[in-house]
Amino acid sequence: MNNETKLMSVRDAIIMAMSEEMRSDENVFLMGEDVG
């Protein structure tokens, strides 16, 4: 993990966090409207 602060949109932050978690844990998934 990097300690640098990075400016990004909420959308990009969610995509980045979910991608990271989904790669590290096969039990993580995303459900909701307008997800795909």
XYZ file of C-alpha atoms in Angstrom:
36
model
C 0.000 0.000 0.000
C 1.119 3.518 -0.812
C 1.005 6.364 1.746
C 0.671 9.078 -0.893
C -2.580 11.038 -1.116
C -4.233 10.836 -4.514
C -7.016 13.118 -5.735
C -9.811 11.133 -7.414
C -13.563 11.060 -7.780
C -15.745 8.993 -5.465
C -16.582 6.800 -8.464
C -12.917 6.080 -9.176
C -12.197 5.443 -5.486
C -15.017 2.883 -5.290
C -13.870 1.160 -8.484
C -10.293 1.015 -7.236
C -11.233 -0.297 -3.775
C -13.688 -2.887 -5.084
C -11.214 -4.126 -7.694
C -8.515 -4.514 -5.065
C -10.801 -6.389 -2.667
C -12.287 -8.607 -5.378
C -8.779 -9.644 -6.464
C -7.757 -10.527 -2.913
C -10.994 -12.195 -1.694
C -13.188 -14.387 -3.899
C -16.135 -13.878 -1.499
C -16.405 -10.143 -2.265
C -19.007 -9.073 -4.813
C -20.932 -5.942 -5.728
C -24.710 -5.822 -5.975
C -27.023 -2.947 -6.802
C -28.690 -0.881 -9.471
C -26.603 0.449 -12.367
C -23.552 -1.576 -11.266
C -22.637 -3.118 -14.585
